Amino acid sequence: MATQPVTQRDSFTSKIGIIAAVAGSAVGLGNIWKFPYITGVFGGGAFVLVYLICIALIGLPVMLSEFIIGRKAQRNAVGSFKKLAPGTLWFMPGIMGLVAAFMILAFYGVVAGWTLEYLLKSVLNAFAGKNPADLEGMFGGFISQVTKPIIWQCVFMGLTGWIVLAGIKGGIERASKLLMPILLMIIIILDIRAITLPGAAEGLAFLFKPDFSKLSAEGMLSALGHAFFSLSLGMGTLITYSSYMGKRENLATTAVQVTVADTVIALLAGIAIFPAVFAFGIEPGAGPGLVFITLPNVFQQMPGGYFFCLLFFLLLAVAALTSSISILEVVVAYFVEELKLGRRAATIMATIAITIAGIPCSLSMGVMSNVQFMGKTFFDWLDFIAANILLPLGGLLIVAFVGWYLGREKTETEVTNEGELKAGYLPLFMFLAKFVAPVVIAIVFLHGLGLF
Ligand code: PHE
């Protein structure tokens, strides 16, 4: 069968650019904001252990599956399934992915907006001389306002739309390549300061010593959901990105490198935060404000704190940006290729719609905090439905698609670049893709929802 000519499709230009973009998508608020805060909420070490198991056993196979689908089809998340499985319902995970992308970016843009406010506060030296209680009040006071957080959300979403408009190599690839290494360096410096704080051992024990009595079914589901969220899996982000990869890339090594990088950065963020949480007497389960309250305290305790604080929030905003563009790209690529919109119109429409959906998320922190359903605000529901339901379900279907529908032969052709590379891991991968990943996802999922 002749391969279809793919005209005028933008693409990544280099191996390092691909790694930077995929790692840029994976490393974001999920690692530095969400991972420490949910680790605190769900009790520490045992949650972390389940998270790591989910990454290795499920995250990695799902990532490779997305790469296989996207690079083979060279289409957006929905179009890829339509091309590889024409006339079937297999495009459904693609549609679910679009919905998830929409929901995640709605609340992601809000939190990313907070990082911009904190960047400005750092520039103005607004944390100087404040004690932990002041910083807690400062955070709570800021997020519960009506207009300021929404303005920052709009600024952030505007930046996201602007980069996506610039396309793949000019926008996404260039921005990611430059900034990710600097972020890693700052976190390592923060770690060194954090682990030398008095009482650091308690924080490290919280993070690394599993206490299974603290682990609930919802905690396990959240660990699974977060593995997907953090690795950008289950909603077609990496199907979309890998559709811009060349036919000579080694998909398996790329998947391993990105997974390791993402996990290491999350753990380093935890190491920066928990010693400080205990040293300053902050409640580990403090919720979404954890990084914003804890780290300004740490910065005050170190020489050059002003400078490091500024750099940290700058890089956190950038890390959020390299993730948000990958989420927006899922929707834009779909609009362009399936609905035949121009890239400009598609980007503007998607950005505006998602920003509007984010407004009630922002208000959930203040005037709408009482608008709750089953104890969760609008913000919490978007996060819960997207990360804990749509992503695991999407991941299950994606990995099952490769394991059962594409099957071993086509998978082998794709991962070996038509026989050029060796793939000794293939039997293991097929076993994980056909049985282990789908079964484990299904069990954790049903158990976490209380249905099993
Ligand atoms: N992985 C990103 C983060 O950790 C968030 C994200 C989720 C990006 C899903 C794309 C898809 O911040």
GROMACS .gro file of C-alpha atoms and ligand atoms in nm:
model
  464
    1MET     CA    1   0.000   0.000   0.000
    2ALA     CA    2   0.140   0.338  -0.091
    3THR     CA    3   0.177   0.582   0.193
    4GLN     CA    4  -0.043   0.883   0.150
    5PRO     CA    5   0.141   1.202   0.073
    6VAL     CA    6   0.112   1.434   0.370
    7THR     CA    7   0.128   1.777   0.225
    8GLN     CA    8   0.183   2.096   0.414
    9ARG     CA    9   0.194   1.933   0.753
   10ASP     CA   10   0.418   2.114   0.998
   11SER     CA   11   0.670   1.902   1.186
   12PHE     CA   12   0.946   1.893   1.443
   13THR     CA   13   1.292   1.942   1.302
   14SER     CA   14   1.530   1.762   1.536
   15LYS     CA   15   1.554   1.485   1.790
   16ILE     CA   16   1.641   1.723   2.070
   17GLY     CA   17   1.350   1.943   1.967
   18ILE     CA   18   1.112   1.647   1.995
   19ILE     CA   19   1.235   1.549   2.340
   20ALA     CA   20   1.215   1.911   2.456
   21ALA     CA   21   0.862   1.951   2.325
   22VAL     CA   22   0.730   1.621   2.462
   23ALA     CA   23   0.908   1.672   2.793
   24GLY     CA   24   0.786   2.031   2.786
   25SER     CA   25   0.432   1.901   2.759
   26ALA     CA   26   0.481   1.648   3.036
   27VAL     CA   27   0.667   1.871   3.280
   28GLY     CA   28   0.441   2.144   3.405
   29LEU     CA   29   0.212   2.245   3.686
   30GLY     CA   30   0.136   1.875   3.723
   31ASN     CA   31   0.485   1.811   3.855
   32ILE     CA   32   0.548   2.119   4.062
   33TRP     CA   33   0.203   2.234   4.174
   34LYS     CA   34  -0.025   1.930   4.162
   35PHE     CA   35   0.199   1.639   4.255
   36PRO     CA   36   0.314   1.784   4.592
   37TYR     CA   37  -0.032   1.907   4.679
   38ILE     CA   38  -0.217   1.582   4.611
   39THR     CA   39   0.064   1.386   4.776
   40GLY     CA   40  -0.011   1.597   5.083
   41VAL     CA   41  -0.385   1.545   5.055
   42PHE     CA   42  -0.358   1.168   5.011
   43GLY     CA   43  -0.115   1.110   5.292
   44GLY     CA   44   0.239   1.093   5.149
   45GLY     CA   45   0.465   0.794   5.083
   46ALA     CA   46   0.207   0.526   5.001
   47PHE     CA   47   0.047   0.754   4.745
   48VAL     CA   48   0.387   0.825   4.592
   49LEU     CA   49   0.462   0.454   4.568
   50VAL     CA   50   0.135   0.377   4.390
   51TYR     CA   51   0.203   0.671   4.160
   52LEU     CA   52   0.545   0.533   4.067
   53ILE     CA   53   0.401   0.188   3.998
   54CYS     CA   54   0.134   0.344   3.775
   55ILE     CA   55   0.400   0.535   3.584
   56ALA     CA   56   0.609   0.227   3.510
   57LEU     CA   57   0.338  -0.031   3.449
   58ILE     CA   58   0.078   0.184   3.279
   59GLY     CA   59   0.215   0.527   3.192
   60LEU     CA   60   0.506   0.404   2.986
   61PRO     CA   61   0.305   0.157   2.772
   62VAL     CA   62   0.032   0.414   2.715
   63MET     CA   63   0.290   0.671   2.609
   64LEU     CA   64   0.447   0.435   2.359
   65SER     CA   65   0.099   0.348   2.233
   66GLU     CA   66   0.019   0.714   2.169
   67PHE     CA   67   0.348   0.754   1.983
   68ILE     CA   68   0.273   0.449   1.769
   69ILE     CA   69  -0.074   0.571   1.679
   70GLY     CA   70   0.022   0.930   1.608
   71ARG     CA   71   0.334   0.869   1.409
   72LYS     CA   72   0.178   0.591   1.206
   73ALA     CA   73  -0.129   0.794   1.115
   74GLN     CA   74   0.027   1.143   1.099
   75ARG     CA   75  -0.304   1.298   1.199
   76ASN     CA   76  -0.472   1.469   1.494
   77ALA     CA   77  -0.612   1.267   1.786
   78VAL     CA   78  -0.947   1.189   1.624
   79GLY     CA   79  -0.823   1.166   1.265
   80SER     CA   80  -0.550   0.919   1.362
   81PHE     CA   81  -0.804   0.664   1.482
   82LYS     CA   82  -1.025   0.726   1.180
   83LYS     CA   83  -0.733   0.662   0.951
   84LEU     CA   84  -0.606   0.350   1.128
   85ALA     CA   85  -0.948   0.199   1.200
   86PRO     CA   86  -1.184   0.333   0.935
   87GLY     CA   87  -1.552   0.263   0.974
   88THR     CA   88  -1.526   0.169   1.343
   89LEU     CA   89  -1.605   0.341   1.671
   90TRP     CA   90  -1.236   0.358   1.763
   91PHE     CA   91  -1.235   0.734   1.710
   92MET     CA   92  -1.425   0.766   2.043
   93PRO     CA   93  -1.112   0.795   2.260
   94GLY     CA   94  -1.011   1.081   2.031
   95ILE     CA   95  -1.337   1.262   2.101
   96MET     CA   96  -1.303   1.199   2.473
   97GLY     CA   97  -0.954   1.342   2.448
   98LEU     CA   98  -1.088   1.662   2.295
   99VAL     CA   99  -1.333   1.700   2.580
  100ALA     CA  100  -1.059   1.632   2.835
  101ALA     CA  101  -0.828   1.883   2.668
  102PHE     CA  102  -1.097   2.145   2.687
  103MET     CA  103  -1.165   2.079   3.056
  104ILE     CA  104  -0.804   2.052   3.165
  105LEU     CA  105  -0.693   2.367   2.991
  106ALA     CA  106  -0.986   2.554   3.146
  107PHE     CA  107  -0.854   2.504   3.500
  108TYR     CA  108  -0.488   2.482   3.401
  109GLY     CA  109  -0.505   2.834   3.263
  110VAL     CA  110  -0.634   2.958   3.597
  111VAL     CA  111  -0.351   2.807   3.800
  112ALA     CA  112  -0.098   2.918   3.541
  113GLY     CA  113  -0.240   3.268   3.582
  114TRP     CA  114  -0.156   3.245   3.954
  115THR     CA  115   0.207   3.179   3.864
  116LEU     CA  116   0.213   3.507   3.669
  117GLU     CA  117   0.080   3.700   3.968
  118TYR     CA  118   0.344   3.534   4.184
  119LEU     CA  119   0.607   3.624   3.930
  120LEU     CA  120   0.502   3.987   3.957
  121LYS     CA  121   0.497   3.963   4.336
  122SER     CA  122   0.853   3.827   4.328
  123VAL     CA  123   0.968   4.113   4.111
  124LEU     CA  124   0.812   4.356   4.359
  125ASN     CA  125   0.972   4.170   4.650
  126ALA     CA  126   0.627   4.128   4.804
  127PHE     CA  127   0.725   3.825   5.014
  128ALA     CA  128   1.000   3.999   5.209
  129GLY     CA  129   0.958   3.984   5.585
  130LYS     CA  130   0.637   3.780   5.570
  131ASN     CA  131   0.589   3.483   5.801
  132PRO     CA  132   0.419   3.156   5.696
  133ALA     CA  133   0.078   3.275   5.818
  134ASP     CA  134   0.108   3.601   5.622
  135LEU     CA  135   0.196   3.409   5.309
  136GLU     CA  136  -0.101   3.182   5.355
  137GLY     CA  137  -0.329   3.483   5.391
  138MET     CA  138  -0.171   3.646   5.088
  139PHE     CA  139  -0.241   3.343   4.871
  140GLY     CA  140  -0.597   3.299   4.993
  141GLY     CA  141  -0.666   3.668   4.952
  142PHE     CA  142  -0.539   3.669   4.596
  143ILE     CA  143  -0.717   3.361   4.455
  144SER     CA  144  -1.052   3.456   4.609
  145GLN     CA  145  -1.066   3.790   4.426
  146VAL     CA  146  -1.290   3.821   4.124
  147THR     CA  147  -1.103   4.016   3.860
  148LYS     CA  148  -0.729   3.987   3.918
  149PRO     CA  149  -0.698   3.608   3.879
  150ILE     CA  150  -0.920   3.620   3.571
  151ILE     CA  151  -0.706   3.889   3.413
  152TRP     CA  152  -0.395   3.676   3.469
  153GLN     CA  153  -0.576   3.372   3.330
  154CYS     CA  154  -0.659   3.570   3.016
  155VAL     CA  155  -0.299   3.689   2.983
  156PHE     CA  156  -0.174   3.332   3.012
  157MET     CA  157  -0.429   3.195   2.765
  158GLY     CA  158  -0.339   3.472   2.523
  159LEU     CA  159   0.026   3.369   2.540
  160THR     CA  160  -0.071   3.007   2.483
  161GLY     CA  161  -0.278   3.093   2.178
  162TRP     CA  162  -0.003   3.314   2.042
  163ILE     CA  163   0.261   3.039   2.054
  164VAL     CA  164   0.027   2.781   1.905
  165LEU     CA  165  -0.046   3.022   1.621
  166ALA     CA  166   0.324   3.034   1.543
  167GLY     CA  167   0.310   2.661   1.467
  168ILE     CA  168   0.526   2.365   1.559
  169LYS     CA  169   0.888   2.443   1.486
  170GLY     CA  170   0.879   2.818   1.517
  171GLY     CA  171   0.672   2.823   1.834
  172ILE     CA  172   0.650   2.506   2.036
  173GLU     CA  173   0.988   2.354   1.960
  174ARG     CA  174   1.186   2.672   2.011
  175ALA     CA  175   1.028   2.774   2.338
  176SER     CA  176   1.069   2.428   2.495
  177LYS     CA  177   1.429   2.369   2.401
  178LEU     CA  178   1.558   2.677   2.572
  179LEU     CA  179   1.384   2.676   2.904
  180MET     CA  180   1.342   2.325   3.037
  181PRO     CA  181   1.708   2.276   3.142
  182ILE     CA  182   1.709   2.599   3.341
  183LEU     CA  183   1.402   2.489   3.534
  184LEU     CA  184   1.572   2.166   3.635
  185MET     CA  185   1.870   2.358   3.769
  186ILE     CA  186   1.659   2.587   3.985
  187ILE     CA  187   1.473   2.295   4.137
  188ILE     CA  188   1.799   2.125   4.227
  189ILE     CA  189   1.921   2.442   4.399
  190LEU     CA  190   1.592   2.462   4.589
  191ASP     CA  191   1.628   2.098   4.692
  192ILE     CA  192   1.968   2.163   4.841
  193ARG     CA  193   1.828   2.447   5.049
  194ALA     CA  194   1.520   2.248   5.150
  195ILE     CA  195   1.698   1.935   5.271
  196THR     CA  196   1.931   2.140   5.487
  197LEU     CA  197   1.642   2.311   5.669
  198PRO     CA  198   1.596   2.209   6.033
  199GLY     CA  199   1.339   1.929   6.049
  200ALA     CA  200   1.389   1.831   5.686
  201ALA     CA  201   1.398   1.461   5.774
  202GLU     CA  202   1.034   1.465   5.871
  203GLY     CA  203   0.938   1.601   5.531
  204LEU     CA  204   1.143   1.343   5.348
  205ALA     CA  205   0.991   1.066   5.558
  206PHE     CA  206   0.644   1.195   5.472
  207LEU     CA  207   0.730   1.176   5.104
  208PHE     CA  208   0.917   0.846   5.094
  209LYS     CA  209   0.796   0.632   5.385
  210PRO     CA  210   0.479   0.456   5.276
  211ASP     CA  211   0.208   0.433   5.537
  212PHE     CA  212  -0.060   0.224   5.371
  213SER     CA  213  -0.316   0.295   5.639
  214LYS     CA  214  -0.341   0.644   5.491
  215LEU     CA  215  -0.411   0.525   5.138
  216SER     CA  216  -0.775   0.535   5.030
  217ALA     CA  217  -0.939   0.402   4.713
  218GLU     CA  218  -0.980   0.758   4.594
  219GLY     CA  219  -0.611   0.811   4.666
  220MET     CA  220  -0.523   0.519   4.439
  221LEU     CA  221  -0.746   0.647   4.163
  222SER     CA  222  -0.589   0.989   4.200
  223ALA     CA  223  -0.240   0.836   4.176
  224LEU     CA  224  -0.342   0.667   3.852
  225GLY     CA  225  -0.514   0.980   3.721
  226HIS     CA  226  -0.213   1.187   3.809
  227ALA     CA  227   0.023   0.947   3.630
  228PHE     CA  228  -0.179   1.021   3.316
  229PHE     CA  229  -0.203   1.391   3.386
  230SER     CA  230   0.164   1.432   3.457
  231LEU     CA  231   0.278   1.239   3.151
  232SER     CA  232   0.021   1.418   2.931
  233LEU     CA  233  -0.144   1.087   2.848
  234GLY     CA  234  -0.489   0.960   2.768
  235MET     CA  235  -0.623   1.252   2.571
  236GLY     CA  236  -0.430   1.246   2.248
  237THR     CA  237  -0.172   1.513   2.329
  238LEU     CA  238   0.107   1.275   2.250
  239ILE     CA  239  -0.080   1.129   1.952
  240THR     CA  240  -0.090   1.482   1.817
  241TYR     CA  241   0.274   1.558   1.900
  242SER     CA  242   0.404   1.229   1.762
  243SER     CA  243   0.217   1.294   1.440
  244TYR     CA  244   0.480   1.566   1.387
  245MET     CA  245   0.770   1.323   1.444
  246GLY     CA  246   0.985   1.191   1.164
  247LYS     CA  247   0.983   0.826   1.059
  248ARG     CA  248   1.337   0.771   1.185
  249GLU     CA  249   1.283   0.863   1.549
  250ASN     CA  250   1.320   0.589   1.805
  251LEU     CA  251   0.979   0.595   1.972
  252ALA     CA  252   1.063   0.366   2.262
  253THR     CA  253   1.373   0.551   2.380
  254THR     CA  254   1.191   0.882   2.350
  255ALA     CA  255   0.911   0.745   2.569
  256VAL     CA  256   1.155   0.619   2.832
  257GLN     CA  257   1.353   0.944   2.840
  258VAL     CA  258   1.046   1.161   2.877
  259THR     CA  259   0.893   0.939   3.144
  260VAL     CA  260   1.211   0.938   3.351
  261ALA     CA  261   1.256   1.314   3.319
  262ASP     CA  262   0.898   1.384   3.421
  263THR     CA  263   0.911   1.154   3.721
  264VAL     CA  264   1.245   1.284   3.842
  265ILE     CA  265   1.120   1.642   3.825
  266ALA     CA  266   0.805   1.560   4.022
  267LEU     CA  267   1.011   1.389   4.294
  268LEU     CA  268   1.259   1.678   4.304
  269ALA     CA  269   0.966   1.916   4.346
  270GLY     CA  270   0.838   1.704   4.634
  271ILE     CA  271   1.185   1.710   4.791
  272ALA     CA  272   1.190   2.089   4.764
  273ILE     CA  273   0.850   2.128   4.922
  274PHE     CA  274   0.788   1.875   5.201
  275PRO     CA  275   1.091   1.949   5.419
  276ALA     CA  276   0.981   2.312   5.411
  277VAL     CA  277   0.620   2.221   5.486
  278PHE     CA  278   0.733   2.056   5.809
  279ALA     CA  279   1.002   2.309   5.890
  280PHE     CA  280   0.752   2.597   5.871
  281GLY     CA  281   0.460   2.416   6.027
  282ILE     CA  282   0.239   2.425   5.720
  283GLU     CA  283  -0.036   2.165   5.692
  284PRO     CA  284   0.075   1.905   5.426
  285GLY     CA  285  -0.285   1.866   5.309
  286ALA     CA  286  -0.321   2.242   5.262
  287GLY     CA  287  -0.440   2.189   4.905
  288PRO     CA  288  -0.381   2.387   4.587
  289GLY     CA  289  -0.191   2.664   4.766
  290LEU     CA  290   0.087   2.438   4.888
  291VAL     CA  291   0.369   2.549   4.651
  292PHE     CA  292   0.260   2.910   4.654
  293ILE     CA  293   0.273   2.925   5.033
  294THR     CA  294   0.569   2.700   5.104
  295LEU     CA  295   0.829   2.806   4.855
  296PRO     CA  296   0.827   3.180   4.926
  297ASN     CA  297   0.913   3.077   5.283
  298VAL     CA  298   1.207   2.872   5.162
  299PHE     CA  299   1.332   3.152   4.940
  300GLN     CA  300   1.339   3.385   5.236
  301GLN     CA  301   1.570   3.145   5.415
  302MET     CA  302   1.838   3.146   5.150
  303PRO     CA  303   2.101   3.386   5.025
  304GLY     CA  304   1.997   3.531   4.692
  305GLY     CA  305   1.638   3.436   4.773
  306TYR     CA  306   1.496   3.732   4.585
  307PHE     CA  307   1.668   3.630   4.268
  308PHE     CA  308   1.588   3.259   4.296
  309CYS     CA  309   1.226   3.326   4.378
  310LEU     CA  310   1.187   3.541   4.071
  311LEU     CA  311   1.356   3.286   3.851
  312PHE     CA  312   1.147   3.004   3.996
  313PHE     CA  313   0.811   3.163   3.924
  314LEU     CA  314   0.929   3.267   3.581
  315LEU     CA  315   1.024   2.910   3.499
  316LEU     CA  316   0.709   2.768   3.655
  317ALA     CA  317   0.508   2.993   3.425
  318VAL     CA  318   0.717   2.876   3.132
  319ALA     CA  319   0.677   2.510   3.227
  320ALA     CA  320   0.303   2.570   3.241
  321LEU     CA  321   0.318   2.733   2.900
  322THR     CA  322   0.500   2.445   2.731
  323SER     CA  323   0.226   2.219   2.868
  324SER     CA  324  -0.070   2.441   2.788
  325ILE     CA  325   0.036   2.477   2.425
  326SER     CA  326   0.035   2.098   2.394
  327ILE     CA  327  -0.319   2.084   2.529
  328LEU     CA  328  -0.442   2.357   2.298
  329GLU     CA  329  -0.271   2.190   2.003
  330VAL     CA  330  -0.497   1.884   2.049
  331VAL     CA  331  -0.804   2.096   1.988
  332VAL     CA  332  -0.650   2.313   1.716
  333ALA     CA  333  -0.513   2.020   1.515
  334TYR     CA  334  -0.859   1.865   1.525
  335PHE     CA  335  -1.033   2.184   1.412
  336VAL     CA  336  -0.783   2.228   1.130
  337GLU     CA  337  -0.771   1.874   0.995
  338GLU     CA  338  -1.118   1.743   1.063
  339LEU     CA  339  -1.332   2.057   1.052
  340LYS     CA  340  -1.116   2.222   0.785
  341LEU     CA  341  -1.081   2.554   0.966
  342GLY     CA  342  -0.782   2.776   0.908
  343ARG     CA  343  -0.514   2.749   1.175
  344ARG     CA  344  -0.566   3.107   1.280
  345ALA     CA  345  -0.942   3.083   1.316
  346ALA     CA  346  -0.912   2.748   1.492
  347THR     CA  347  -0.661   2.878   1.744
  348ILE     CA  348  -0.854   3.194   1.823
  349MET     CA  349  -1.185   3.012   1.862
  350ALA     CA  350  -1.045   2.737   2.081
  351THR     CA  351  -0.852   2.980   2.300
  352ILE     CA  352  -1.153   3.202   2.362
  353ALA     CA  353  -1.391   2.914   2.434
  354ILE     CA  354  -1.152   2.751   2.679
  355THR     CA  355  -1.076   3.077   2.853
  356ILE     CA  356  -1.446   3.137   2.908
  357ALA     CA  357  -1.488   2.787   3.051
  358GLY     CA  358  -1.204   2.867   3.290
  359ILE     CA  359  -1.375   3.168   3.445
  360PRO     CA  360  -1.607   2.972   3.676
  361CYS     CA  361  -1.301   2.767   3.780
  362SER     CA  362  -1.132   3.084   3.891
  363LEU     CA  363  -1.444   3.203   4.070
  364SER     CA  364  -1.463   2.867   4.251
  365MET     CA  365  -1.183   2.995   4.470
  366GLY     CA  366  -1.388   3.290   4.590
  367VAL     CA  367  -1.742   3.403   4.519
  368MET     CA  368  -1.845   3.062   4.383
  369SER     CA  369  -1.672   2.856   4.650
  370ASN     CA  370  -2.010   2.767   4.796
  371VAL     CA  371  -2.145   2.644   4.466
  372GLN     CA  372  -2.069   2.281   4.530
  373PHE     CA  373  -2.201   1.948   4.422
  374MET     CA  374  -2.115   1.650   4.641
  375GLY     CA  375  -1.854   1.856   4.821
  376LYS     CA  376  -1.666   1.958   4.506
  377THR     CA  377  -1.651   2.300   4.343
  378PHE     CA  378  -1.667   2.361   3.969
  379PHE     CA  379  -1.287   2.368   3.964
  380ASP     CA  380  -1.266   2.037   4.152
  381TRP     CA  381  -1.518   1.872   3.921
  382LEU     CA  382  -1.337   1.967   3.601
  383ASP     CA  383  -1.015   1.837   3.751
  384PHE     CA  384  -1.178   1.519   3.881
  385ILE     CA  385  -1.372   1.433   3.566
  386ALA     CA  386  -1.084   1.507   3.331
  387ALA     CA  387  -0.791   1.365   3.527
  388ASN     CA  388  -0.955   1.080   3.715
  389ILE     CA  389  -1.215   0.967   3.463
  390LEU     CA  390  -1.148   1.077   3.106
  391LEU     CA  391  -0.769   1.030   3.108
  392PRO     CA  392  -0.765   0.678   3.259
  393LEU     CA  393  -1.051   0.570   3.035
  394GLY     CA  394  -0.885   0.726   2.731
  395GLY     CA  395  -0.558   0.558   2.826
  396LEU     CA  396  -0.727   0.222   2.857
  397LEU     CA  397  -0.879   0.251   2.509
  398ILE     CA  398  -0.554   0.378   2.357
  399VAL     CA  399  -0.341   0.097   2.493
  400ALA     CA  400  -0.607  -0.162   2.407
  401PHE     CA  401  -0.625  -0.023   2.054
  402VAL     CA  402  -0.255  -0.089   2.002
  403GLY     CA  403  -0.258  -0.423   2.184
  404TRP     CA  404  -0.570  -0.570   2.030
  405TYR     CA  405  -0.663  -0.379   1.716
  406LEU     CA  406  -0.329  -0.289   1.560
  407GLY     CA  407  -0.170  -0.605   1.693
  408ARG     CA  408   0.184  -0.724   1.712
  409GLU     CA  409   0.286  -0.708   1.349
  410LYS     CA  410   0.188  -0.349   1.278
  411THR     CA  411   0.320  -0.242   1.615
  412GLU     CA  412   0.652  -0.404   1.540
  413THR     CA  413   0.675  -0.232   1.203
  414GLU     CA  414   0.614   0.105   1.366
  415VAL     CA  415   0.843   0.075   1.668
  416THR     CA  416   1.130  -0.069   1.464
  417ASN     CA  417   1.094   0.197   1.194
  418GLU     CA  418   1.017  -0.077   0.941
  419GLY     CA  419   1.289  -0.311   1.059
  420GLU     CA  420   1.568  -0.060   1.111
  421LEU     CA  421   1.574  -0.079   1.491
  422LYS     CA  422   1.577  -0.372   1.731
  423ALA     CA  423   1.283  -0.408   1.967
  424GLY     CA  424   1.365  -0.679   2.220
  425TYR     CA  425   1.108  -0.528   2.454
  426LEU     CA  426   0.824  -0.598   2.213
  427PRO     CA  427   0.684  -0.915   2.378
  428LEU     CA  428   0.685  -0.738   2.716
  429PHE     CA  429   0.522  -0.432   2.567
  430MET     CA  430   0.250  -0.635   2.395
  431PHE     CA  431   0.179  -0.818   2.719
  432LEU     CA  432   0.151  -0.491   2.910
  433ALA     CA  433  -0.059  -0.332   2.637
  434LYS     CA  434  -0.301  -0.622   2.595
  435PHE     CA  435  -0.347  -0.735   2.952
  436VAL     CA  436  -0.170  -0.561   3.236
  437ALA     CA  437  -0.243  -0.197   3.160
  438PRO     CA  438  -0.612  -0.239   3.065
  439VAL     CA  439  -0.687  -0.467   3.361
  440VAL     CA  440  -0.507  -0.254   3.619
  441ILE     CA  441  -0.667   0.067   3.489
  442ALA     CA  442  -1.011  -0.095   3.498
  443ILE     CA  443  -0.967  -0.222   3.854
  444VAL     CA  444  -0.827   0.100   3.999
  445PHE     CA  445  -1.088   0.298   3.811
  446LEU     CA  446  -1.391   0.099   3.930
  447HIS     CA  447  -1.250   0.071   4.280
  448GLY     CA  448  -1.181   0.446   4.300
  449LEU     CA  449  -1.535   0.530   4.193
  450GLY     CA  450  -1.665   0.291   4.454
  451LEU     CA  451  -1.812   0.054   4.195
  452PHE     CA  452  -1.591  -0.244   4.274
  453PHE     N1  453   0.147   1.708   3.186
  453PHE     C1  454   0.113   1.843   3.211
  453PHE     C2  455   0.164   1.880   3.350
  453PHE     O1  456   0.217   1.799   3.419
  453PHE     C3  457  -0.034   1.871   3.199
  453PHE     C4  458  -0.098   1.810   3.081
  453PHE     C5  459  -0.199   1.718   3.097
  453PHE     C6  460  -0.053   1.839   2.953
  453PHE     C7  461  -0.257   1.654   2.989
  453PHE     C8  462  -0.111   1.777   2.844
  453PHE     C9  463  -0.212   1.685   2.862
  453PHE     O2  464   0.152   1.992   3.392
   0.00000   0.00000   0.00000
